[in-house]
Short mmCIF file of C-alpha atoms in Angstrom, two decimals:
data_model
loop_
_atom_site.label_atom_id
_atom_site.label_comp_id
_atom_site.label_asym_id
_atom_site.label_seq_id
_atom_site.Cartn_x
_atom_site.Cartn_y
_atom_site.Cartn_z
CA MET A 254 22.68 72.07 113.43
CA HIS A 255 26.14 73.04 114.64
CA LEU A 256 29.54 71.32 114.42
CA LYS A 257 31.31 71.98 117.72
CA LYS A 258 34.62 70.22 117.08
CA ILE A 259 36.37 67.74 114.85
CA ALA A 260 39.50 65.60 115.27
CA LEU A 261 41.41 63.96 112.42
CA PHE A 262 43.83 61.04 112.68
CA ASN A 263 45.84 59.89 109.64
CA TYR A 264 43.28 61.54 107.36
CA LYS A 265 44.79 62.58 104.00
CA ASN A 266 47.72 64.92 104.81
CA PHE A 267 46.97 65.15 108.57
CA SER A 268 48.68 62.87 111.09
CA GLU A 269 46.72 64.39 113.93
CA ALA A 270 44.74 67.63 114.09
CA SER A 271 41.74 69.01 115.94
CA PHE A 272 39.60 72.11 115.50
CA GLU A 273 36.94 73.71 117.69
CA PHE A 274 34.12 75.78 116.21
CA ASP A 275 32.31 78.21 118.49
CA THR A 276 31.45 80.69 115.75
CA LYS A 277 29.02 80.93 112.87
CA ILE A 278 31.67 81.52 110.17
CA ASN A 279 34.86 79.44 110.11
CA CYS A 280 37.60 80.17 107.57
CA PHE A 281 40.50 77.87 106.69
CA VAL A 282 43.23 79.86 105.00
CA GLY A 283 46.69 79.08 103.72
CA LYS A 284 48.67 78.14 100.63
CA ASN A 285 47.61 75.43 98.23
CA GLY A 286 48.35 71.92 99.45
CA VAL A 287 48.25 72.59 103.21
CA GLY A 288 44.97 70.69 103.76
CA LYS A 289 42.22 73.34 103.76
CA THR A 290 39.99 71.30 101.47
CA ASN A 291 40.80 68.13 103.43
CA VAL A 292 39.27 69.58 106.60
CA LEU A 293 36.09 70.46 104.69
CA ASP A 294 36.05 66.97 103.18
CA ALA A 295 36.35 65.45 106.65
CA ILE A 296 33.24 67.39 107.71
CA TYR A 297 31.47 66.16 104.56
CA HIS A 298 32.58 62.62 105.42
CA LEU A 299 30.74 62.79 108.75
CA SER A 300 27.52 63.76 106.97
CA TYR A 301 27.58 61.35 104.02
CA GLY A 302 29.88 58.58 105.27
CA LYS A 303 32.22 59.14 102.32
CA SER A 304 34.59 61.66 100.76
CA TYR A 305 33.26 64.25 98.32
CA PHE A 306 36.50 64.24 96.36
CA ASN A 307 37.86 60.69 96.50
CA PRO A 308 35.50 57.75 95.97
CA LEU A 309 38.23 55.20 96.86
CA ALA A 310 37.98 55.19 100.65
CA VAL A 311 41.41 53.66 101.25
CA GLN A 312 43.06 56.58 99.45
CA ASN A 313 41.88 58.90 102.23
CA ILE A 314 44.30 57.18 104.62
CA LYS A 315 47.54 59.14 105.08
CA HIS A 316 50.48 57.70 103.18
CA ASP A 317 52.33 54.90 105.02
CA GLU A 318 49.58 54.60 107.66
CA GLU A 319 47.10 51.77 108.22
CA PHE A 320 43.90 53.62 109.18
CA PHE A 321 42.11 56.94 109.48
CA VAL A 322 39.63 58.25 112.04
CA ILE A 323 37.39 61.34 111.85
CA ASP A 324 35.69 62.21 115.13
CA GLY A 325 33.10 65.00 115.20
CA GLU A 326 30.84 66.45 117.84
CA PHE A 327 27.63 68.14 116.69
CA GLU A 328 24.81 69.92 118.45
CA LYS A 329 21.42 68.98 117.03
CA ASN A 330 18.09 69.81 118.66
CA GLU A 331 19.96 70.86 121.82
CA ARG A 332 21.60 67.45 122.09
CA ASN A 333 25.24 66.51 121.60
CA GLU A 334 25.77 63.94 118.85
CA GLN A 335 29.13 62.26 118.33
CA ILE A 336 29.74 60.94 114.81
CA VAL A 337 32.87 58.87 114.16
CA CYS A 338 33.96 57.54 110.77
CA SER A 339 36.97 55.20 110.56
CA LEU A 340 38.65 52.88 108.12
CA LYS A 341 41.42 50.31 108.50
CA LYS A 342 43.14 48.90 105.42
CA GLY A 343 41.65 45.59 104.37
CA GLN A 344 38.50 46.15 106.45
CA LYS A 345 35.11 47.77 105.99
CA LYS A 346 34.59 51.41 106.83
CA ILE A 347 32.84 51.97 110.17
CA LEU A 348 30.38 54.75 110.97
CA LYS A 349 29.17 55.30 114.54
CA ARG A 350 26.69 57.64 116.19
CA ASN A 351 27.17 58.05 119.94
CA SER A 352 29.38 54.91 120.03
CA LYS A 353 26.73 52.78 118.30
CA GLN A 354 27.75 51.40 114.91
CA TYR A 355 25.39 51.77 111.97
CA ASP A 356 24.46 48.49 110.29
CA LYS A 357 23.83 50.40 107.06
CA PHE A 358 25.41 53.72 106.10
CA SER A 359 22.13 54.63 104.40
CA ASP A 360 20.51 54.88 107.85
CA HIS A 361 22.75 57.88 108.59
CA ILE A 362 22.06 59.85 105.39
CA GLY A 363 20.08 63.00 106.20
CA PHE A 364 20.94 63.06 109.90
CA ILE A 365 23.57 65.78 109.38
CA PRO A 366 22.16 67.98 106.56
CA LEU A 367 25.06 69.49 104.66
CA VAL A 368 25.77 71.14 101.31
CA ILE A 369 29.20 71.61 99.72
CA ILE A 370 30.12 74.11 97.01
CA SER A 371 33.46 73.32 95.39
CA PRO A 372 35.47 73.76 92.16
CA ALA A 373 34.96 69.98 91.75
CA ASP A 374 31.26 70.72 91.07
CA SER A 375 32.27 71.45 87.47
CA ASP A 376 32.10 67.65 87.04
CA LEU A 377 28.32 68.08 87.07
CA ILE A 378 28.62 69.87 83.74
CA VAL A 379 31.57 68.17 82.06
CA GLU A 380 31.12 64.54 83.16
CA GLY A 381 28.50 61.99 82.09
CA SER A 382 24.94 61.40 83.26
CA GLU A 383 25.97 59.31 86.29
CA THR A 384 27.44 62.38 88.01
CA ARG A 385 24.20 64.35 87.61
CA ARG A 386 22.06 61.38 88.71
CA LYS A 387 24.18 61.12 91.85
CA PHE A 388 23.51 64.80 92.59
CA LEU A 389 19.77 64.28 92.05
CA ASP A 390 19.70 61.16 94.24
CA SER A 391 21.87 62.75 96.92
CA VAL A 392 19.46 65.67 97.46
CA ILE A 393 16.33 63.49 97.51
CA SER A 394 17.95 60.82 99.71
CA GLN A 395 18.89 63.36 102.40
CA LEU A 396 15.18 64.00 102.85
CA ASP A 397 13.56 60.66 101.99
CA SER A 398 15.05 57.46 103.44
CA ASN A 399 12.40 55.38 101.66
CA TYR A 400 13.61 56.74 98.31
CA LEU A 401 17.19 55.77 99.18
CA GLN A 402 16.12 52.20 100.04
CA GLN A 403 14.15 51.95 96.77
CA LEU A 404 17.21 53.16 94.87
CA ILE A 405 19.52 50.63 96.57
CA HIS A 406 17.02 47.82 95.88
CA TYR A 407 16.59 48.90 92.25
CA GLN A 408 20.36 48.98 91.63
CA LYS A 409 20.70 45.52 93.19
CA ILE A 410 18.06 44.08 90.83
CA VAL A 411 19.68 45.76 87.80
CA SER A 412 22.97 44.05 88.79
CA GLN A 413 21.18 40.71 89.12
CA ARG A 414 19.46 41.15 85.75
CA ASN A 415 22.78 42.07 84.12
CA ALA A 416 24.42 38.99 85.64
CA LEU A 417 21.57 36.86 84.25
CA LEU A 418 22.00 38.35 80.75
CA LYS A 419 25.74 37.52 80.87
CA TYR A 420 24.95 33.99 82.10
CA PHE A 421 22.55 33.47 79.19
CA ALA A 422 25.20 34.64 76.72
CA LEU A 423 27.92 32.41 78.17
CA ASN A 424 25.69 29.34 78.16
CA HIS A 425 23.94 30.08 74.85
CA ILE A 426 20.49 29.98 76.41
CA PHE A 427 17.71 32.51 76.91
CA GLU A 428 14.84 32.21 79.40
CA THR A 429 12.26 34.93 78.84
CA ASP A 430 10.16 33.93 81.86
CA THR A 431 13.09 34.26 84.29
CA LEU A 432 13.97 37.67 82.87
CA TYR A 433 10.35 38.81 83.15
CA ILE A 434 10.45 38.31 86.95
CA TYR A 435 13.25 40.89 87.14
CA ASN A 436 11.41 43.18 84.70
CA GLU A 437 8.35 43.26 86.95
CA GLN A 438 10.43 44.08 90.04
CA LEU A 439 12.29 46.85 88.20
CA ASP A 440 9.03 48.28 86.88
CA GLY A 441 7.53 48.83 90.34
CA LEU A 442 10.68 50.33 91.84
CA GLY A 443 11.64 52.30 88.71
CA GLN A 444 8.22 53.93 88.46
CA ALA A 445 8.37 55.03 92.13
CA ILE A 446 11.90 56.46 91.67
CA PHE A 447 10.87 58.25 88.46
CA GLU A 448 7.83 59.87 90.11
CA LYS A 449 9.89 61.12 93.07
CA ARG A 450 12.57 62.54 90.77
CA ARG A 451 9.96 64.26 88.63
CA GLN A 452 8.23 65.75 91.67
CA PHE A 453 11.57 66.93 93.05
CA ILE A 454 12.54 68.66 89.78
CA ASP A 455 9.15 70.41 89.59
CA GLU A 456 9.67 71.85 93.10
CA PHE A 457 13.38 72.52 92.64
CA ILE A 458 13.32 74.52 89.37
CA PRO A 459 11.63 77.69 90.75
CA ILE A 460 14.12 77.78 93.65
CA PHE A 461 17.03 77.30 91.24
CA ASN A 462 15.76 80.07 88.93
CA LYS A 463 15.40 82.47 91.87
CA HIS A 464 19.01 81.90 93.00
CA HIS A 465 20.39 82.11 89.49
CA GLN A 466 18.71 85.49 88.98
CA ALA A 467 19.99 86.74 92.35
CA ILE A 468 23.58 85.70 91.59
CA THR A 469 23.75 86.99 88.02
CA GLY A 470 21.41 89.96 88.36
CA THR A 471 19.98 89.05 84.95
CA GLU A 472 16.90 87.40 83.49
CA GLU A 473 19.12 84.99 81.57
CA ALA A 474 17.09 81.95 80.51
CA VAL A 475 18.50 78.82 82.15
CA GLN A 476 16.85 75.40 82.25
CA LEU A 477 17.06 72.20 84.24
CA VAL A 478 15.50 69.41 82.19
CA TYR A 479 14.82 65.95 83.58
CA ILE A 480 15.52 63.35 80.87
CA SER A 481 14.00 59.91 81.31
CA HIS A 482 12.65 57.13 79.07
CA LEU A 483 9.77 56.87 81.54
CA HIS A 484 8.23 60.15 80.40
CA GLU A 485 6.91 58.23 77.38
CA LYS A 486 6.33 54.63 78.49
CA THR A 487 6.29 52.37 81.53
CA LEU A 488 9.55 50.65 82.42
CA LEU A 489 7.94 47.26 81.81
CA GLN A 490 7.12 48.29 78.22
CA LEU A 491 10.64 49.64 77.70
CA LEU A 492 12.28 46.48 79.03
CA GLN A 493 10.14 44.32 76.75
CA GLU A 494 10.85 46.49 73.70
CA ASN A 495 14.61 46.44 74.32
CA ILE A 496 14.93 42.76 75.19
CA ASN A 497 16.94 41.91 72.05
CA LYS A 498 19.21 44.92 72.54
CA ASP A 499 19.86 43.92 76.17
CA ARG A 500 20.50 40.35 75.08
CA ALA A 501 23.15 41.56 72.62
CA LEU A 502 24.75 44.05 75.05
CA HIS A 503 24.58 41.72 78.12
CA TYR A 504 23.28 44.56 80.29
CA THR A 505 20.08 46.54 80.99
CA SER A 506 20.02 49.46 78.55
CA VAL A 507 16.84 51.25 79.71
CA GLY A 508 15.52 52.39 83.07
CA VAL A 509 15.91 55.11 85.67
CA HIS A 510 19.61 54.17 86.01
CA ARG A 511 20.00 55.86 82.60
CA ASP A 512 18.18 59.11 83.53
CA ASP A 513 19.94 62.46 83.16
CA LEU A 514 19.61 66.14 83.99
CA SER A 515 20.22 68.52 81.10
CA PHE A 516 21.79 71.86 82.11
CA GLU A 517 20.84 74.46 79.51
CA ILE A 518 21.17 78.15 78.77
CA ASP A 519 18.77 79.61 76.17
CA ASN A 520 17.72 76.01 75.42
CA TYR A 521 21.28 74.97 74.49
CA PRO A 522 23.62 72.73 76.56
CA ILE A 523 25.61 74.95 78.93
CA LYS A 524 28.56 72.56 78.54
CA LYS A 525 28.98 73.62 74.89
CA PHE A 526 27.43 77.07 74.73
CA GLY A 527 27.92 78.57 78.20
CA SER A 528 30.94 80.73 79.07
CA GLN A 529 33.07 79.80 82.09
CA GLY A 530 31.36 82.56 84.09
CA GLN A 531 27.90 81.33 83.08
CA GLN A 532 28.81 77.77 84.05
CA LYS A 533 30.08 78.90 87.46
CA SER A 534 26.93 80.94 88.14
CA PHE A 535 24.79 77.96 87.10
CA LEU A 536 26.57 75.64 89.54
CA ILE A 537 26.43 78.10 92.44
CA ALA A 538 22.69 78.58 91.86
CA LEU A 539 22.25 74.81 91.73
CA LYS A 540 23.97 74.30 95.09
CA LEU A 541 22.26 77.25 96.80
CA ALA A 542 18.94 75.87 95.57
CA GLN A 543 19.93 72.51 97.07
CA PHE A 544 20.66 74.30 100.36
CA GLU A 545 17.28 76.06 100.39
CA PHE A 546 15.39 72.93 99.35
CA VAL A 547 16.96 70.78 102.08
CA LYS A 548 16.39 73.54 104.64
CA LYS A 549 12.74 73.93 103.64
CA GLN A 550 11.95 70.21 103.54
CA SER A 551 13.89 69.13 106.64
CA GLY A 552 13.13 72.15 108.84
CA GLU A 553 16.86 72.32 109.69
CA ILE A 554 19.51 74.72 108.44
CA PRO A 555 22.22 72.61 106.73
CA ILE A 556 25.90 73.17 107.34
CA LEU A 557 27.42 74.89 104.29
CA LEU A 558 30.95 74.15 103.07
CA PHE A 559 32.38 76.68 100.60
CA ASP A 560 35.62 75.27 99.21
CA ASP A 561 38.00 77.67 97.46
CA ILE A 562 35.32 80.36 97.48
CA PHE A 563 37.02 82.73 95.03
CA ASP A 564 37.52 80.03 92.40
CA LYS A 565 33.90 80.40 91.36
CA LEU A 566 33.03 83.98 92.25
CA ASP A 567 34.45 87.46 92.07
CA GLU A 568 34.59 89.52 95.28
CA THR A 569 31.28 91.29 94.59
CA ARG A 570 29.43 88.00 94.30
CA VAL A 571 31.20 86.54 97.32
CA GLU A 572 29.96 89.56 99.27
CA LYS A 573 26.43 88.84 98.05
CA ILE A 574 26.68 85.25 99.25
CA VAL A 575 28.17 86.21 102.61
CA GLU A 576 25.41 88.81 103.11
CA MET A 577 23.00 85.88 103.17
CA VAL A 578 24.62 84.84 106.45
CA ASN A 579 23.58 88.20 107.86
CA ASN A 580 20.03 87.65 106.71
CA GLU A 581 19.89 84.38 108.65
CA VAL A 582 19.63 82.43 105.40
CA PHE A 583 22.68 80.37 106.34
CA GLY A 584 23.60 78.72 109.60
CA GLN A 585 27.15 77.52 110.19
CA LEU A 586 29.48 78.29 107.30
CA PHE A 587 32.93 76.82 106.54
CA ILE A 588 35.10 78.58 103.96
CA SER A 589 38.51 77.81 102.48
CA ASP A 590 40.65 80.35 100.63
CA THR A 591 44.30 80.99 99.78
CA HIS A 592 44.24 84.72 100.69
CA PRO A 593 43.56 85.33 104.41
CA GLN A 594 43.18 89.11 104.20
CA ARG A 595 40.77 88.99 101.26
CA THR A 596 38.54 86.53 103.09
CA GLU A 597 38.67 88.37 106.42
CA ASN A 598 37.80 91.73 104.83
CA ILE A 599 34.59 90.31 103.37
CA ILE A 600 33.67 88.28 106.46
CA LYS A 601 34.10 91.32 108.73
CA SER A 602 31.35 93.10 106.81
CA THR A 603 28.78 90.58 108.10
CA HIS A 604 29.36 91.64 111.74
CA GLN A 605 28.91 87.96 112.60
CA SER A 606 31.22 85.94 114.81
CA TYR A 607 34.02 84.36 112.79
CA LYS A 608 37.24 82.47 113.29
CA MET A 609 40.32 82.22 111.05
CA PHE A 610 42.26 78.96 110.98
CA HIS A 611 45.70 79.48 109.44
CA LEU A 612 47.05 76.19 108.07
#
């Protein structure tokens, strides 16, 4: 997997810009605010069909403009693949592969395997369970399109069940039989999602532990714990037991849409008991484990985006990471940093081809 070139039109702070990548390591350097992260986000956009940093698509359009276009050319399995993502205000976002528009964005997920490491990853620790579920689902979905479809279907039924609960409340009625139809559908899908998440975590933890040890150089005890109501009971049982609670709340209070990942150090939440350095090491290990897992399962080396590389790591650890490029662990690598010389000094040590883009 190799990104050959990318062109941006009215994307974030860029009116028009294009970049060609004929090297393994590509570094975007310059002061804060010049658009280094925006280029990396544009690459991410072509993989996932959305921004990593801004969930409101229209806010990725440059101020006072009506649309944006990101046009990328990749080489995959010795074939050129053109991916174009565009959005016009007031219209739906469009994603095309080789000029053919996708009917569903979900059909594209996994085609361009990619992992991003960014200061924004701290949200995984400080934000609520939804952020960690999204991470979990994102990794599995890149490798299992059936899982993604099950997830989309499940979320649709939860929305329908919630709408029904609100309808009952507004009209002062309650139809148990109607609700039970939704419960049965959620049970089948929820159980399948739960099993895939549990299997993923079981395979992922040893990889995560290996990377954490390599980064920190310690045997520090860290844990990834999958939290789900379904460890104890079936979803059908849970929905039946919580029927009065759901009726009072007007939404579905149990199910895999409430699952969480607990990040722990010495069996305590890293959010409360981990130092800033420990939290950063945890997140880097998490993302490098994601990289290795996707690589192993897909048989392709993902593109790796390393945003603001020195925000998370000191120079020694950056050197360790960059050495992995030398060992053929990584494929194409994109780095952003505010200090050109610092970055170039470390990159030179790999003796790999590299290119500096000064923004």
